[in-house]
Tab-separated table of C-alpha atoms in Angstrom:
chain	number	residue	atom	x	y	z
A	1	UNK	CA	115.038	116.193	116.483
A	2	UNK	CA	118.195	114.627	115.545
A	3	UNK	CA	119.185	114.537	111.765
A	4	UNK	CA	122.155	112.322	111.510
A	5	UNK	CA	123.493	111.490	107.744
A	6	UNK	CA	126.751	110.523	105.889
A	7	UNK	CA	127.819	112.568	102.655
A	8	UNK	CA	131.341	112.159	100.551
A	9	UNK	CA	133.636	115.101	99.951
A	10	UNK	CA	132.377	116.432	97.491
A	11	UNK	CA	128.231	116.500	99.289
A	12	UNK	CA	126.372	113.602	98.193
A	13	UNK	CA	124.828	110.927	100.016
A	14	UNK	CA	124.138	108.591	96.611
A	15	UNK	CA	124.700	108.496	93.303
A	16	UNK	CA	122.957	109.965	90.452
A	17	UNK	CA	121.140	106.366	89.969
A	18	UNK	CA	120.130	107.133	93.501
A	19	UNK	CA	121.629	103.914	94.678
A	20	UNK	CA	122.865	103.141	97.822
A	21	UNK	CA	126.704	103.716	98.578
A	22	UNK	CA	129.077	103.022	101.709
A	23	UNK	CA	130.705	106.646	102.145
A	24	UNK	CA	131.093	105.886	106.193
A	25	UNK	CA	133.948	104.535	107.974
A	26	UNK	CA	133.592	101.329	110.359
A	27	UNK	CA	134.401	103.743	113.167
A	28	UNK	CA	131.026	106.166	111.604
A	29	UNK	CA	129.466	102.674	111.146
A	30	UNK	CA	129.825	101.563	115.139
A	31	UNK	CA	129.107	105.077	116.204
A	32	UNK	CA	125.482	105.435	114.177
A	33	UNK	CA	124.873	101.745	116.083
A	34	UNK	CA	125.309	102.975	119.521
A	35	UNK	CA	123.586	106.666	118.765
A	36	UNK	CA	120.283	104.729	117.208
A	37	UNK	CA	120.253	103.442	121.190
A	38	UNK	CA	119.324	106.379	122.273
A	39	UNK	CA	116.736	107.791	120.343
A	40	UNK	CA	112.959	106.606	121.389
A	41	UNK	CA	112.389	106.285	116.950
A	42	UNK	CA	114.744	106.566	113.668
A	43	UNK	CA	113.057	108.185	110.664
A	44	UNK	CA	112.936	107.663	107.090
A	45	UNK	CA	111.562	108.863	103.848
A	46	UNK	CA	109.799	106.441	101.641
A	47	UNK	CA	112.512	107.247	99.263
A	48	UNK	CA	115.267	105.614	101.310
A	49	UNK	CA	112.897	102.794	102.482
A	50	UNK	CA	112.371	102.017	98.089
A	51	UNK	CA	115.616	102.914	97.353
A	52	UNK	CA	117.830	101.359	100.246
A	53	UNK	CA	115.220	98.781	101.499
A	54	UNK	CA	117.047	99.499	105.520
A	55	UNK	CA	116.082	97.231	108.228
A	56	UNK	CA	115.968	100.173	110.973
A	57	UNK	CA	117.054	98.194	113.807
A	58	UNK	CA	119.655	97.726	116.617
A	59	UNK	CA	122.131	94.990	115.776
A	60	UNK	CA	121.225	92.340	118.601
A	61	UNK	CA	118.419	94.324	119.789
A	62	UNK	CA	114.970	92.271	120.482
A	63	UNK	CA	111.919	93.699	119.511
A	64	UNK	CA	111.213	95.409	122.502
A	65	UNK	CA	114.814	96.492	123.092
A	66	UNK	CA	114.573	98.065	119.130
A	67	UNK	CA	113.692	102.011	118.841
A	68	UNK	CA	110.688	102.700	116.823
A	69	UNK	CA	110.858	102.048	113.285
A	70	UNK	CA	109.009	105.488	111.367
A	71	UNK	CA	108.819	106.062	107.604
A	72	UNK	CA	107.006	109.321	106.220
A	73	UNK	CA	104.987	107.859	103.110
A	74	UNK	CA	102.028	110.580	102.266
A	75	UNK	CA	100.702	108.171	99.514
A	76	UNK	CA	101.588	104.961	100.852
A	77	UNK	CA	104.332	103.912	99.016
A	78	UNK	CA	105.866	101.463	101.513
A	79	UNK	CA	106.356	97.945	99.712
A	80	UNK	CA	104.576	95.188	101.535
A	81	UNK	CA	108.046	93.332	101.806
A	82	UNK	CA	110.297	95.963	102.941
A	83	UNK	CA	112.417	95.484	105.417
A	84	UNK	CA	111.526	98.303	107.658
A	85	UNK	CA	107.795	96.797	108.217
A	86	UNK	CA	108.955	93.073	108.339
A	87	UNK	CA	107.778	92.463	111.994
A	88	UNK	CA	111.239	92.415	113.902
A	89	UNK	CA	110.384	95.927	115.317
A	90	UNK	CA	107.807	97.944	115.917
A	91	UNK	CA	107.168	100.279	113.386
A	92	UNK	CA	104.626	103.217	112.599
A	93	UNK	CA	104.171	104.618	109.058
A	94	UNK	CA	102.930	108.558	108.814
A	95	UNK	CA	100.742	108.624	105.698
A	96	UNK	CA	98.306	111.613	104.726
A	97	UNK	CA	94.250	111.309	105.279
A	98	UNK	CA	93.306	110.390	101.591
A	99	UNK	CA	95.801	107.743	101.807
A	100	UNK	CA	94.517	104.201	101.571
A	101	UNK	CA	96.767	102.125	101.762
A	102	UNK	CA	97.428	99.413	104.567
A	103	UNK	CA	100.390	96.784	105.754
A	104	UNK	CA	101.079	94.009	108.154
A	105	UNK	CA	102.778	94.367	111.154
A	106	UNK	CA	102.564	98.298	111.415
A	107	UNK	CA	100.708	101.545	112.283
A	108	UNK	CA	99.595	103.423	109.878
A	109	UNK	CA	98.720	107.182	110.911
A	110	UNK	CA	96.702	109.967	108.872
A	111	UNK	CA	98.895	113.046	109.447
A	112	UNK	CA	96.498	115.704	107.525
A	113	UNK	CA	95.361	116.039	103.783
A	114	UNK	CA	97.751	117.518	102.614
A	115	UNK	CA	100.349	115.932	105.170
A	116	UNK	CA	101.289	118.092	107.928
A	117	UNK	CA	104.934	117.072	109.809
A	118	UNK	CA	104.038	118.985	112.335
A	119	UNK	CA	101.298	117.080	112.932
A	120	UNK	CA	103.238	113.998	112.346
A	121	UNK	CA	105.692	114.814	114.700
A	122	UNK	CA	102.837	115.830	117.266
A	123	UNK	CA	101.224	112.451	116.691
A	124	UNK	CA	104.189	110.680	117.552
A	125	UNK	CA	104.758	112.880	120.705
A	126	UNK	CA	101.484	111.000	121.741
A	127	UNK	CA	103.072	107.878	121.329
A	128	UNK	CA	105.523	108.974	124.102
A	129	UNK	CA	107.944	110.064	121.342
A	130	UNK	CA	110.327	112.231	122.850
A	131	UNK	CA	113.324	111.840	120.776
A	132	UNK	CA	113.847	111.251	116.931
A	133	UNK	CA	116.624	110.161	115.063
A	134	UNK	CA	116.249	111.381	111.767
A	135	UNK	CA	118.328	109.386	108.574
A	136	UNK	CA	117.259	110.397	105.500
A	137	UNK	CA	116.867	110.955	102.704
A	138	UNK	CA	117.583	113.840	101.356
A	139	UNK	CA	114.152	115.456	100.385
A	140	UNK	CA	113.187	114.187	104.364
A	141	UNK	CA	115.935	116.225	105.829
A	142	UNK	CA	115.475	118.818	103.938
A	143	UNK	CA	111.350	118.706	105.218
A	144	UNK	CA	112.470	118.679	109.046
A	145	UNK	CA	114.353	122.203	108.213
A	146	UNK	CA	112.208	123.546	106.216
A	147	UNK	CA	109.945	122.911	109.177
A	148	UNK	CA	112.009	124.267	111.976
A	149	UNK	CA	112.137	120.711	113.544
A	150	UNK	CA	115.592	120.041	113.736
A	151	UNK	CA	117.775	120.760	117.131
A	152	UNK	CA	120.671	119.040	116.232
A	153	UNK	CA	122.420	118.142	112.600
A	154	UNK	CA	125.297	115.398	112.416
A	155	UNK	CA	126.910	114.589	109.431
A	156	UNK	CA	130.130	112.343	108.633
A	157	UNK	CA	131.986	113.438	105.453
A	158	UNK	CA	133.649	110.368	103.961
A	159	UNK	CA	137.165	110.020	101.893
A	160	UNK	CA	135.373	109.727	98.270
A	161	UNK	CA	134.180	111.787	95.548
A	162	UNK	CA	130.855	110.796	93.751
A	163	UNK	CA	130.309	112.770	91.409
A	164	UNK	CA	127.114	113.711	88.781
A	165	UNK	CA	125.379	116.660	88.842
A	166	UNK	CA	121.997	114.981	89.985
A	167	UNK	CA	123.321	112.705	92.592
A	168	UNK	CA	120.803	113.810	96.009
A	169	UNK	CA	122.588	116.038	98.759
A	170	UNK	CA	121.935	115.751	102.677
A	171	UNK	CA	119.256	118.541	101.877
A	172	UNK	CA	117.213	117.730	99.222
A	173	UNK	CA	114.333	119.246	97.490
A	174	UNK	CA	113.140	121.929	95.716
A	175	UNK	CA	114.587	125.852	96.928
A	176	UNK	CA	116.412	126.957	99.742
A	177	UNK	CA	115.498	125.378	102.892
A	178	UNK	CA	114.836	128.824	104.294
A	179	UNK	CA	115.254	132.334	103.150
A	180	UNK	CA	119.021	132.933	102.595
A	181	UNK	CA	119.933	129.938	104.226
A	182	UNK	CA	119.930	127.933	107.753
A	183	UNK	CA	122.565	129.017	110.519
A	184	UNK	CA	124.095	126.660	112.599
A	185	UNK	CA	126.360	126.611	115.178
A	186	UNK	CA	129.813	123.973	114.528
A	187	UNK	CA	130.418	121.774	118.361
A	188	UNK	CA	133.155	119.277	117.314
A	189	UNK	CA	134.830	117.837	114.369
A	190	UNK	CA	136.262	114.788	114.920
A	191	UNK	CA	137.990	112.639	112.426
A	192	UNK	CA	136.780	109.160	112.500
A	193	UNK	CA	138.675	106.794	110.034
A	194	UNK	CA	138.846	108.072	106.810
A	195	UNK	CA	136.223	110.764	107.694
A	196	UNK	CA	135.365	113.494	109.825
A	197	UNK	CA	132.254	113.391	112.149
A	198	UNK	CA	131.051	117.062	112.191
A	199	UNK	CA	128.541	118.044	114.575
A	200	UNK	CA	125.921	121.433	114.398
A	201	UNK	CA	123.724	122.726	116.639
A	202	UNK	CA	120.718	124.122	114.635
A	203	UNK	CA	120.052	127.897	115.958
């Protein structure tokens, strides 16, 4: 798994209102277009789908050209009209067993009671899921390394300051994301507009 997010200077990826923000560069901007390409899905957290309301797509891509639209929603909290299950893509929403809930123009998929992302991520694998890209938000990311799912961690670190001591980080959530902290390994750092694109290997 790929986790691939943008943070300011000073670590957060919104404001304290939660809203959405532009902290990349156009550089960051063309290079997240070209790396969603590659990936076989890009995931979100029902968060960013209520918060952001993203599309998930390939600019120009048709629907069969388009990665895999997935959103982890346990209790089904996906809006009927979001964007990410409007039809233009194919899309697949992970939701726990007890969860009722249903949509138009997506898969829903019972991932355990209470909701396993291993399992999730298994069930996806069955899809012929090999490769995720993983965008947010916060409390998401912060799931995938708390579950020992993530090989690789990007992050672009924008020219502002947000500010507000309960604006989210990359790595949300409650606690640590393991005991005394997650090592990784720094690749590059390259500087990409007004920003520097930092890549980690995840050991």
């Amino acid at each position: 798994m790929h986790v691939n997010c943008a943070m300011s200077a000073d670590g957060k990826i919104a404001g304290d209102d939660k809203k959405q923000v532009r902290i990349s560069s156009d550089e960051d901007i063309a290079r997240v277009r070209d790396l969603r390409r590659r990936y076989d899905a890009i995931l979100v957290g029902v968060g960013t789908v209520i918060a952001d309301d993203p599309h998930l797509t390939v600019k120009g891509a048709s629907f069969t050209e388009n990665p895999l639209r997935v959103i982890v929603d346990p209790h089904g909290r996906t809006p009927g009209n979001a964007q990410a299950a409007d039809g233009r893509a194919p899309t697949v929403i992970l939701i726990s067993d007890e969860c009722d809930a249903k949509w138009n123009n997506v898969t829903a998929i019972r991932c355990g009671d209470p909701f396993d992302l291993k399992k999730a991520m298994t069930e996806l694998y069955k899809m012929d899921v090999e490769s995720v890209l993983v965008e947010g938000g916060g409390e998401t990311i912060s799931s995938f390394f708390r579950n020992g799912l993530v090989d690789k961690y990007t992050v672009f670190v924008g020219g502002m300051i947000i500010g507000g001591r309960g604006s989210p980080t990359p790595a949300g959530g409650d606690g640590w994301v393991c005991e005394g902290g997650l090592r990784m390994k720094m690749k590059s750092a390259e500087i990409l507009g007004d920003g520097v694109l930092i890549t980690y290997d995840v050991r």
